[in-house]
Amino acid sequence: MGRIVVKRPGGKLLDVEVRETEKGLEVTVSGDFFAFPEDSIARLEECLKGSSRENLRERLGECIPEDAELVGVSWSDVAEAILRAATE
Amino acid sequence: MAEWRLILGRCPADLCMAIDEALMYSRAMGAPNTVRLYVFDPTAVTIGYFQRIRDSVDLVEAGRLGINVVRRISGGGSVLHDARGEVTYSVVVGEEDVPRDVEDSFRHLSGGVVEALRLMGLPAEFVPVNDIVVKGKKISGNAQARRPGVVLQHGTLLYDADLELMARILKAPKAKLETHGAASIAERVTTVSRELGRPVTVGEVVEALRRGFEKHFGVTLVEGQLTPLEYSLASSLRWKYRSNEWNYLR
């Protein structure tokens, strides 16, 4: 499991870490971006708890809060970084 | 012309942030739009809501210098609030007072600072997502938090900040500096004093901000105080900003 740091020109820093625990994967999403509502990132992390590498892509589809708005990064940036970190 | 409340003052970091949060709840309950112009005293660091504290700040150096580090409710990056060289502003307004698009709302709410810098003779411009720059160097960073019906934007204006101290305390990830074409924080940022080539006082900056906000928003700022309810709310919220649970959230 690993950590991916992404910074697109004109965007904000996105730092994703995926750890393997006894209860499955644990994902941490951090950085200097903005998310509205602010709890959307915590909700995503909570929802992904216990995922496995095998079902992570599917769980991402269910857990990304489409009603929340990100500024400086996109939800597809977040999903891609999580998938990359999980395969490192 | 509409009147907005203006609150001036100095505060320690935990109280500064607690007041901003209290003003959001107060605005949601019908308080007027409010602009705060304040100085963190003593010098402190704030970090963005989504940042990892250990990756954003040299905690050993901050501890050695007695500099408190407090997590904000807003996103964005880490900031050194130098008591002798930085003024912080907050604008707390109704959602209906800002453009619906979040990025446009950043530009709109940063307009008072851009105007203030122009009034001081500097060619300031807003650069998305949340920076204000002078001649390509950052002089102000801005951040937003939102609650139902209310938008808080707060930000920094560096007028004579200690950029060496900033570089020592704040950790700038390589990936971030590279995309800005800078080797260090000190290369990427500037101050009003440096750009004008003369000493600038806090009073001069506060007055420029006051006039800048009035001009940009087309309002009159009327100096006021926190209400007893706001003060009481801020006093309660202050404990959150002192807690490790909050500050070490990430």
mmCIF file of C-alpha atoms in Angstrom:
data_model
loop_
_atom_site.group_PDB
_atom_site.id
_atom_site.type_symbol
_atom_site.label_atom_id
_atom_site.label_comp_id
_atom_site.label_asym_id
_atom_site.label_seq_id
_atom_site.Cartn_x
_atom_site.Cartn_y
_atom_site.Cartn_z
ATOM 1 C CA MET A 1 0.000 0.000 0.000
ATOM 2 C CA GLY A 2 1.253 3.467 -0.592
ATOM 3 C CA ARG A 3 0.958 7.161 -0.762
ATOM 4 C CA ILE A 4 0.374 9.358 -3.811
ATOM 5 C CA VAL A 5 0.889 13.127 -3.922
ATOM 6 C CA VAL A 6 -0.601 14.974 -6.880
ATOM 7 C CA LYS A 7 -0.372 18.663 -7.716
ATOM 8 C CA ARG A 8 -1.734 19.781 -11.068
ATOM 9 C CA PRO A 9 -0.670 23.197 -12.433
ATOM 10 C CA GLY A 10 -3.200 25.744 -11.238
ATOM 11 C CA GLY A 11 -4.692 23.223 -8.831
ATOM 12 C CA LYS A 12 -4.173 22.318 -5.193
ATOM 13 C CA LEU A 13 -2.168 19.603 -3.506
ATOM 14 C CA LEU A 14 -3.786 16.194 -3.095
ATOM 15 C CA ASP A 15 -2.142 13.647 -0.798
ATOM 16 C CA VAL A 16 -3.674 10.178 -0.574
ATOM 17 C CA GLU A 17 -2.522 7.325 1.632
ATOM 18 C CA VAL A 18 -3.928 3.807 1.573
ATOM 19 C CA ARG A 19 -3.039 1.412 4.390
ATOM 20 C CA GLU A 20 -3.890 -2.251 4.721
ATOM 21 C CA THR A 21 -5.250 -3.196 8.133
ATOM 22 C CA GLU A 22 -6.751 -6.367 9.610
ATOM 23 C CA LYS A 23 -10.181 -4.923 8.833
ATOM 24 C CA GLY A 24 -9.376 -4.045 5.237
ATOM 25 C CA LEU A 25 -8.144 -0.880 3.593
ATOM 26 C CA GLU A 26 -7.966 2.501 5.290
ATOM 27 C CA VAL A 27 -7.805 5.589 3.117
ATOM 28 C CA THR A 28 -6.673 9.057 4.164
ATOM 29 C CA VAL A 29 -7.234 11.998 1.828
ATOM 30 C CA SER A 30 -5.446 15.225 2.700
ATOM 31 C CA GLY A 31 -4.105 18.355 1.047
ATOM 32 C CA ASP A 32 -4.674 22.075 0.659
ATOM 33 C CA PHE A 33 -7.778 21.803 -1.533
ATOM 34 C CA PHE A 34 -11.298 22.854 -0.571
ATOM 35 C CA ALA A 35 -14.367 20.655 -0.173
ATOM 36 C CA PHE A 36 -17.926 21.795 0.398
ATOM 37 C CA PRO A 37 -19.456 20.544 2.583
ATOM 38 C CA GLU A 38 -16.255 20.069 4.526
ATOM 39 C CA ASP A 39 -17.304 16.713 5.981
ATOM 40 C CA SER A 40 -17.465 15.106 2.538
ATOM 41 C CA ILE A 41 -13.855 13.903 2.767
ATOM 42 C CA ALA A 42 -14.403 12.309 6.178
ATOM 43 C CA ARG A 43 -17.572 10.666 4.830
ATOM 44 C CA LEU A 44 -15.621 9.256 1.891
ATOM 45 C CA GLU A 45 -12.867 7.898 4.165
ATOM 46 C CA GLU A 46 -15.428 6.316 6.486
ATOM 47 C CA CYS A 47 -17.381 4.774 3.628
ATOM 48 C CA LEU A 48 -14.224 3.210 2.138
ATOM 49 C CA LYS A 49 -13.167 1.611 5.437
ATOM 50 C CA GLY A 50 -12.885 -2.137 5.087
ATOM 51 C CA SER A 51 -12.641 -2.134 1.305
ATOM 52 C CA SER A 52 -10.303 -4.552 -0.416
ATOM 53 C CA ARG A 53 -8.065 -4.009 -3.405
ATOM 54 C CA GLU A 54 -10.477 -6.132 -5.412
ATOM 55 C CA ASN A 55 -13.609 -4.128 -4.672
ATOM 56 C CA LEU A 56 -12.022 -0.687 -4.210
ATOM 57 C CA ARG A 57 -13.041 0.640 -7.632
ATOM 58 C CA GLU A 58 -16.630 -0.432 -7.065
ATOM 59 C CA ARG A 59 -16.690 0.996 -3.535
ATOM 60 C CA LEU A 60 -15.340 4.299 -4.832
ATOM 61 C CA GLY A 61 -18.302 4.495 -7.175
ATOM 62 C CA GLU A 62 -20.626 4.086 -4.197
ATOM 63 C CA CYS A 63 -18.752 6.258 -1.706
ATOM 64 C CA ILE A 64 -17.773 9.399 -3.616
ATOM 65 C CA PRO A 65 -20.282 12.018 -2.479
ATOM 66 C CA GLU A 66 -21.427 13.424 -5.800
ATOM 67 C CA ASP A 67 -23.369 16.208 -4.065
ATOM 68 C CA ALA A 68 -20.149 17.643 -2.620
ATOM 69 C CA GLU A 69 -18.020 20.142 -4.493
ATOM 70 C CA LEU A 70 -14.237 20.069 -4.598
ATOM 71 C CA VAL A 71 -12.151 23.104 -5.509
ATOM 72 C CA GLY A 72 -8.528 22.745 -6.599
ATOM 73 C CA VAL A 73 -8.830 19.010 -7.259
ATOM 74 C CA SER A 74 -11.592 16.854 -8.746
ATOM 75 C CA TRP A 75 -13.323 13.721 -7.547
ATOM 76 C CA SER A 76 -11.755 11.847 -10.454
ATOM 77 C CA ASP A 77 -8.305 13.035 -9.233
ATOM 78 C CA VAL A 78 -9.171 11.704 -5.774
ATOM 79 C CA ALA A 79 -10.449 8.359 -7.086
ATOM 80 C CA GLU A 80 -7.449 7.885 -9.373
ATOM 81 C CA ALA A 81 -4.999 8.716 -6.576
ATOM 82 C CA ILE A 82 -6.718 6.271 -4.208
ATOM 83 C CA LEU A 83 -6.564 3.476 -6.795
ATOM 84 C CA ARG A 84 -2.902 4.217 -7.534
ATOM 85 C CA ALA A 85 -1.980 4.342 -3.840
ATOM 86 C CA ALA A 86 -3.725 1.017 -3.289
ATOM 87 C CA THR A 87 -1.609 -0.701 -5.911
ATOM 88 C CA GLU A 88 1.753 0.709 -4.833
ATOM 89 C CA MET B 1 -25.654 52.443 1.084
ATOM 90 C CA ALA B 2 -25.840 49.155 2.988
ATOM 91 C CA GLU B 3 -24.015 48.907 6.285
ATOM 92 C CA TRP B 4 -21.904 45.922 7.301
ATOM 93 C CA ARG B 5 -20.386 45.446 10.728
ATOM 94 C CA LEU B 6 -16.629 45.893 11.155
ATOM 95 C CA ILE B 7 -14.814 44.214 14.038
ATOM 96 C CA LEU B 8 -11.193 45.083 14.767
ATOM 97 C CA GLY B 9 -8.819 43.492 17.231
ATOM 98 C CA ARG B 10 -5.986 41.205 18.265
ATOM 99 C CA CYS B 11 -6.432 37.686 19.533
ATOM 100 C CA PRO B 12 -4.551 34.468 20.252
ATOM 101 C CA ALA B 13 -4.969 31.847 17.506
ATOM 102 C CA ASP B 14 -7.569 29.683 19.259
ATOM 103 C CA LEU B 15 -9.806 32.665 19.959
ATOM 104 C CA CYS B 16 -9.282 34.196 16.486
ATOM 105 C CA MET B 17 -10.531 30.997 14.867
ATOM 106 C CA ALA B 18 -13.324 30.490 17.401
ATOM 107 C CA ILE B 19 -14.664 33.979 16.680
ATOM 108 C CA ASP B 20 -14.720 33.322 12.928
ATOM 109 C CA GLU B 21 -16.694 30.126 13.474
ATOM 110 C CA ALA B 22 -19.040 31.820 15.964
ATOM 111 C CA LEU B 23 -19.746 34.560 13.434
ATOM 112 C CA MET B 24 -20.874 31.958 10.903
ATOM 113 C CA TYR B 25 -23.468 30.560 13.291
ATOM 114 C CA SER B 26 -24.492 34.059 14.287
ATOM 115 C CA ARG B 27 -24.935 35.095 10.638
ATOM 116 C CA ALA B 28 -27.106 32.019 10.092
ATOM 117 C CA MET B 29 -29.301 33.270 12.949
ATOM 118 C CA GLY B 30 -29.719 36.703 11.393
ATOM 119 C CA ALA B 31 -26.615 38.716 12.364
ATOM 120 C CA PRO B 32 -25.468 41.275 9.774
ATOM 121 C CA ASN B 33 -22.728 40.662 7.249
ATOM 122 C CA THR B 34 -19.453 41.210 9.067
ATOM 123 C CA VAL B 35 -15.871 42.048 8.165
ATOM 124 C CA ARG B 36 -13.156 41.367 10.733
ATOM 125 C CA LEU B 37 -9.674 42.809 10.488
ATOM 126 C CA TYR B 38 -7.402 41.293 13.100
ATOM 127 C CA VAL B 39 -3.914 40.373 14.127
ATOM 128 C CA PHE B 40 -2.897 37.030 15.598
ATOM 129 C CA ASP B 41 -1.119 37.862 18.822
ATOM 130 C CA PRO B 42 1.090 36.055 19.646
ATOM 131 C CA THR B 43 2.392 34.864 16.277
ATOM 132 C CA ALA B 44 0.811 31.537 15.314
ATOM 133 C CA VAL B 45 0.380 29.084 12.473
ATOM 134 C CA THR B 46 -2.936 27.941 11.068
ATOM 135 C CA ILE B 47 -3.306 24.923 8.831
ATOM 136 C CA GLY B 48 -6.070 24.024 6.401
ATOM 137 C CA TYR B 49 -8.841 21.686 7.495
ATOM 138 C CA PHE B 50 -7.678 18.866 5.212
ATOM 139 C CA GLN B 51 -3.932 19.183 5.807
ATOM 140 C CA ARG B 52 -1.779 16.728 7.724
ATOM 141 C CA ILE B 53 -0.285 18.741 10.529
ATOM 142 C CA ARG B 54 3.092 16.956 10.492
ATOM 143 C CA ASP B 55 3.518 17.439 6.759
ATOM 144 C CA SER B 56 2.549 21.114 6.857
ATOM 145 C CA VAL B 57 4.460 22.491 9.820
ATOM 146 C CA ASP B 58 7.848 21.882 11.443
ATOM 147 C CA LEU B 59 6.336 21.101 14.822
ATOM 148 C CA VAL B 60 9.710 20.841 16.553
ATOM 149 C CA GLU B 61 10.755 24.296 15.394
ATOM 150 C CA ALA B 62 7.326 25.750 16.157
ATOM 151 C CA GLY B 63 7.480 24.241 19.653
ATOM 152 C CA ARG B 64 10.982 25.560 20.215
ATOM 153 C CA LEU B 65 9.832 29.063 19.284
ATOM 154 C CA GLY B 66 6.597 28.808 21.287
ATOM 155 C CA ILE B 67 4.437 29.175 18.188
ATOM 156 C CA ASN B 68 0.968 27.619 18.467
ATOM 157 C CA VAL B 69 -0.439 25.645 15.548
ATOM 158 C CA VAL B 70 -4.202 25.610 15.086
ATOM 159 C CA ARG B 71 -6.340 23.823 12.502
ATOM 160 C CA ARG B 72 -8.864 26.001 10.670
ATOM 161 C CA ILE B 73 -12.403 25.010 9.683
ATOM 162 C CA SER B 74 -11.533 26.169 6.165
ATOM 163 C CA GLY B 75 -9.502 24.305 3.577
ATOM 164 C CA GLY B 76 -6.385 25.702 1.954
ATOM 165 C CA GLY B 77 -2.799 25.698 3.113
ATOM 166 C CA SER B 78 -0.729 26.513 6.160
ATOM 167 C CA VAL B 79 -0.172 30.161 7.114
ATOM 168 C CA LEU B 80 2.268 31.900 9.444
ATOM 169 C CA HIS B 81 0.364 34.726 11.110
ATOM 170 C CA ASP B 82 3.216 37.022 12.094
ATOM 171 C CA ALA B 83 2.019 39.363 14.853
ATOM 172 C CA ARG B 84 4.377 42.048 13.561
ATOM 173 C CA GLY B 85 3.855 41.686 9.838
ATOM 174 C CA GLU B 86 0.500 40.228 8.893
ATOM 175 C CA VAL B 87 -3.155 41.254 9.051
ATOM 176 C CA THR B 88 -5.896 38.657 8.767
ATOM 177 C CA TYR B 89 -9.355 39.455 7.462
ATOM 178 C CA SER B 90 -12.629 37.548 7.651
ATOM 179 C CA VAL B 91 -15.784 38.197 5.712
ATOM 180 C CA VAL B 92 -18.946 36.473 6.887
ATOM 181 C CA VAL B 93 -21.835 36.917 4.475
ATOM 182 C CA GLY B 94 -25.039 35.270 3.375
ATOM 183 C CA GLU B 95 -24.828 32.759 0.549
ATOM 184 C CA GLU B 96 -27.052 35.094 -1.474
ATOM 185 C CA ASP B 97 -24.363 37.797 -1.295
ATOM 186 C CA VAL B 98 -21.777 35.831 -3.282
ATOM 187 C CA PRO B 99 -21.709 34.276 -6.765
ATOM 188 C CA ARG B 100 -23.171 30.770 -6.826
ATOM 189 C CA ASP B 101 -19.995 29.322 -8.391
ATOM 190 C CA VAL B 102 -17.469 28.650 -5.634
ATOM 191 C CA GLU B 103 -14.446 29.723 -7.656
ATOM 192 C CA ASP B 104 -16.207 32.968 -8.613
ATOM 193 C CA SER B 105 -17.072 33.518 -4.957
ATOM 194 C CA PHE B 106 -13.368 33.286 -4.045
ATOM 195 C CA ARG B 107 -12.582 35.977 -6.602
ATOM 196 C CA HIS B 108 -15.463 38.145 -5.400
ATOM 197 C CA LEU B 109 -14.659 37.892 -1.696
ATOM 198 C CA SER B 110 -10.939 38.453 -2.336
ATOM 199 C CA GLY B 111 -11.802 41.693 -4.132
ATOM 200 C CA GLY B 112 -11.594 43.805 -0.989
ATOM 201 C CA VAL B 113 -7.969 42.797 -0.445
ATOM 202 C CA VAL B 114 -7.088 43.339 -4.117
ATOM 203 C CA GLU B 115 -8.660 46.794 -3.898
ATOM 204 C CA ALA B 116 -6.772 47.565 -0.664
ATOM 205 C CA LEU B 117 -3.447 46.668 -2.259
ATOM 206 C CA ARG B 118 -4.247 48.802 -5.293
ATOM 207 C CA LEU B 119 -5.119 51.692 -2.982
ATOM 208 C CA MET B 120 -1.628 51.288 -1.525
ATOM 209 C CA GLY B 121 -0.182 51.546 -5.034
ATOM 210 C CA LEU B 122 0.467 47.869 -5.781
ATOM 211 C CA PRO B 123 -0.631 46.087 -8.988
ATOM 212 C CA ALA B 124 -2.438 43.273 -7.185
ATOM 213 C CA GLU B 125 -4.405 40.596 -8.962
ATOM 214 C CA PHE B 126 -6.425 37.576 -7.967
ATOM 215 C CA VAL B 127 -5.076 34.254 -9.231
ATOM 216 C CA PRO B 128 -7.370 31.231 -8.952
ATOM 217 C CA VAL B 129 -7.873 29.179 -6.902
ATOM 218 C CA ASN B 130 -7.294 31.393 -3.854
ATOM 219 C CA ASP B 131 -4.211 33.580 -4.149
ATOM 220 C CA ILE B 132 -3.610 37.303 -4.514
ATOM 221 C CA VAL B 133 -0.296 38.132 -6.124
ATOM 222 C CA VAL B 134 1.812 41.200 -6.817
ATOM 223 C CA LYS B 135 4.224 40.889 -9.745
ATOM 224 C CA GLY B 136 3.805 37.126 -9.691
ATOM 225 C CA LYS B 137 4.520 36.691 -5.987
ATOM 226 C CA LYS B 138 1.920 35.682 -3.439
ATOM 227 C CA ILE B 139 1.012 38.370 -0.935
ATOM 228 C CA SER B 140 -2.318 36.981 0.288
ATOM 229 C CA GLY B 141 -3.857 33.524 0.627
ATOM 230 C CA ASN B 142 -7.566 33.027 1.133
ATOM 231 C CA ALA B 143 -9.760 30.208 2.369
ATOM 232 C CA GLN B 144 -13.467 29.492 2.691
ATOM 233 C CA ALA B 145 -15.747 27.503 4.927
ATOM 234 C CA ARG B 146 -19.467 27.153 4.391
ATOM 235 C CA ARG B 147 -22.461 26.375 6.549
ATOM 236 C CA PRO B 148 -26.091 26.325 5.406
ATOM 237 C CA GLY B 149 -26.824 29.791 4.044
ATOM 238 C CA VAL B 150 -23.510 31.296 5.174
ATOM 239 C CA VAL B 151 -20.060 31.767 3.637
ATOM 240 C CA LEU B 152 -16.933 32.594 5.614
ATOM 241 C CA GLN B 153 -13.857 33.682 3.755
ATOM 242 C CA HIS B 154 -10.763 34.531 5.712
ATOM 243 C CA GLY B 155 -7.317 35.317 4.485
ATOM 244 C CA THR B 156 -3.978 36.843 5.127
ATOM 245 C CA LEU B 157 -2.266 40.024 3.996
ATOM 246 C CA LEU B 158 1.492 40.049 4.446
ATOM 247 C CA TYR B 159 2.761 43.577 5.007
ATOM 248 C CA ASP B 160 6.081 43.001 6.742
ATOM 249 C CA ALA B 161 6.039 39.301 7.640
ATOM 250 C CA ASP B 162 9.240 37.518 8.549
ATOM 251 C CA LEU B 163 9.654 35.390 5.422
ATOM 252 C CA GLU B 164 12.685 33.579 6.818
ATOM 253 C CA LEU B 165 10.680 32.491 9.833
ATOM 254 C CA MET B 166 7.882 31.441 7.501
ATOM 255 C CA ALA B 167 10.290 29.288 5.499
ATOM 256 C CA ARG B 168 11.617 27.708 8.694
ATOM 257 C CA ILE B 169 8.213 26.871 10.161
ATOM 258 C CA LEU B 170 6.075 25.934 7.169
ATOM 259 C CA LYS B 171 6.805 22.828 5.137
ATOM 260 C CA ALA B 172 6.104 23.368 1.464
ATOM 261 C CA PRO B 173 5.843 20.101 -0.429
ATOM 262 C CA LYS B 174 8.251 19.901 -3.360
ATOM 263 C CA ALA B 175 5.387 19.144 -5.747
ATOM 264 C CA LYS B 176 3.786 22.431 -4.807
ATOM 265 C CA LEU B 177 6.870 24.617 -5.178
ATOM 266 C CA GLU B 178 7.713 23.002 -8.518
ATOM 267 C CA THR B 179 4.383 23.917 -10.078
ATOM 268 C CA HIS B 180 4.929 27.507 -8.915
ATOM 269 C CA GLY B 181 8.451 27.549 -10.371
ATOM 270 C CA ALA B 182 9.957 28.477 -6.995
ATOM 271 C CA ALA B 183 12.728 26.806 -5.015
ATOM 272 C CA SER B 184 11.452 27.917 -1.610
ATOM 273 C CA ILE B 185 8.580 29.617 0.190
ATOM 274 C CA ALA B 186 10.663 32.800 0.520
ATOM 275 C CA GLU B 187 11.049 32.929 -3.280
ATOM 276 C CA ARG B 188 7.357 32.550 -3.854
ATOM 277 C CA VAL B 189 5.942 35.149 -1.469
ATOM 278 C CA THR B 190 6.350 38.877 -0.887
ATOM 279 C CA THR B 191 5.115 41.629 1.430
ATOM 280 C CA VAL B 192 3.603 45.085 1.006
ATOM 281 C CA SER B 193 6.665 46.643 2.604
ATOM 282 C CA ARG B 194 9.056 44.831 0.276
ATOM 283 C CA GLU B 195 7.061 45.792 -2.811
ATOM 284 C CA LEU B 196 6.682 49.444 -1.804
ATOM 285 C CA GLY B 197 10.319 49.670 -0.708
ATOM 286 C CA ARG B 198 9.421 51.351 2.572
ATOM 287 C CA PRO B 199 8.219 50.408 6.050
ATOM 288 C CA VAL B 200 4.462 49.962 6.311
ATOM 289 C CA THR B 201 2.486 50.124 9.554
ATOM 290 C CA VAL B 202 -0.334 47.862 10.651
ATOM 291 C CA GLY B 203 -2.573 50.934 10.911
ATOM 292 C CA GLU B 204 -1.920 51.822 7.294
ATOM 293 C CA VAL B 205 -2.802 48.293 6.183
ATOM 294 C CA VAL B 206 -5.961 48.089 8.278
ATOM 295 C CA GLU B 207 -7.145 51.440 6.915
ATOM 296 C CA ALA B 208 -6.434 50.341 3.322
ATOM 297 C CA LEU B 209 -8.342 47.093 3.915
ATOM 298 C CA ARG B 210 -11.269 48.967 5.379
ATOM 299 C CA ARG B 211 -11.440 51.291 2.381
ATOM 300 C CA GLY B 212 -10.796 48.410 -0.019
ATOM 301 C CA PHE B 213 -13.672 46.340 1.351
ATOM 302 C CA GLU B 214 -16.028 49.326 1.347
ATOM 303 C CA LYS B 215 -15.177 50.194 -2.247
ATOM 304 C CA HIS B 216 -15.315 46.637 -3.545
ATOM 305 C CA PHE B 217 -18.564 45.645 -1.849
ATOM 306 C CA GLY B 218 -20.183 49.093 -2.137
ATOM 307 C CA VAL B 219 -21.018 49.159 1.569
ATOM 308 C CA THR B 220 -20.211 51.243 4.624
ATOM 309 C CA LEU B 221 -18.337 49.380 7.335
ATOM 310 C CA VAL B 222 -19.554 50.446 10.764
ATOM 311 C CA GLU B 223 -17.276 49.535 13.618
ATOM 312 C CA GLY B 224 -18.968 47.313 16.179
ATOM 313 C CA GLN B 225 -18.340 44.552 18.699
ATOM 314 C CA LEU B 226 -19.215 40.930 19.127
ATOM 315 C CA THR B 227 -22.613 40.473 20.739
ATOM 316 C CA PRO B 228 -22.649 38.736 24.156
ATOM 317 C CA LEU B 229 -24.038 35.616 22.417
ATOM 318 C CA GLU B 230 -21.237 35.632 19.829
ATOM 319 C CA TYR B 231 -18.654 36.094 22.529
ATOM 320 C CA SER B 232 -20.123 33.275 24.589
ATOM 321 C CA LEU B 233 -20.217 30.995 21.539
ATOM 322 C CA ALA B 234 -16.612 31.856 20.669
ATOM 323 C CA SER B 235 -15.547 31.165 24.257
ATOM 324 C CA SER B 236 -17.052 27.678 24.007
ATOM 325 C CA LEU B 237 -15.634 26.978 20.545
ATOM 326 C CA ARG B 238 -12.211 28.076 21.720
ATOM 327 C CA TRP B 239 -11.723 24.764 23.495
ATOM 328 C CA LYS B 240 -11.958 22.919 20.211
ATOM 329 C CA TYR B 241 -9.097 24.958 18.783
ATOM 330 C CA ARG B 242 -6.993 24.152 21.856
ATOM 331 C CA SER B 243 -7.566 20.420 21.636
ATOM 332 C CA ASN B 244 -5.252 17.823 20.151
ATOM 333 C CA GLU B 245 -8.296 15.947 18.836
ATOM 334 C CA TRP B 246 -8.995 18.866 16.538
ATOM 335 C CA ASN B 247 -5.516 20.145 15.739
ATOM 336 C CA TYR B 248 -4.097 16.652 15.133
ATOM 337 C CA LEU B 249 -7.179 15.449 13.256
ATOM 338 C CA ARG B 250 -4.936 14.575 10.288
#
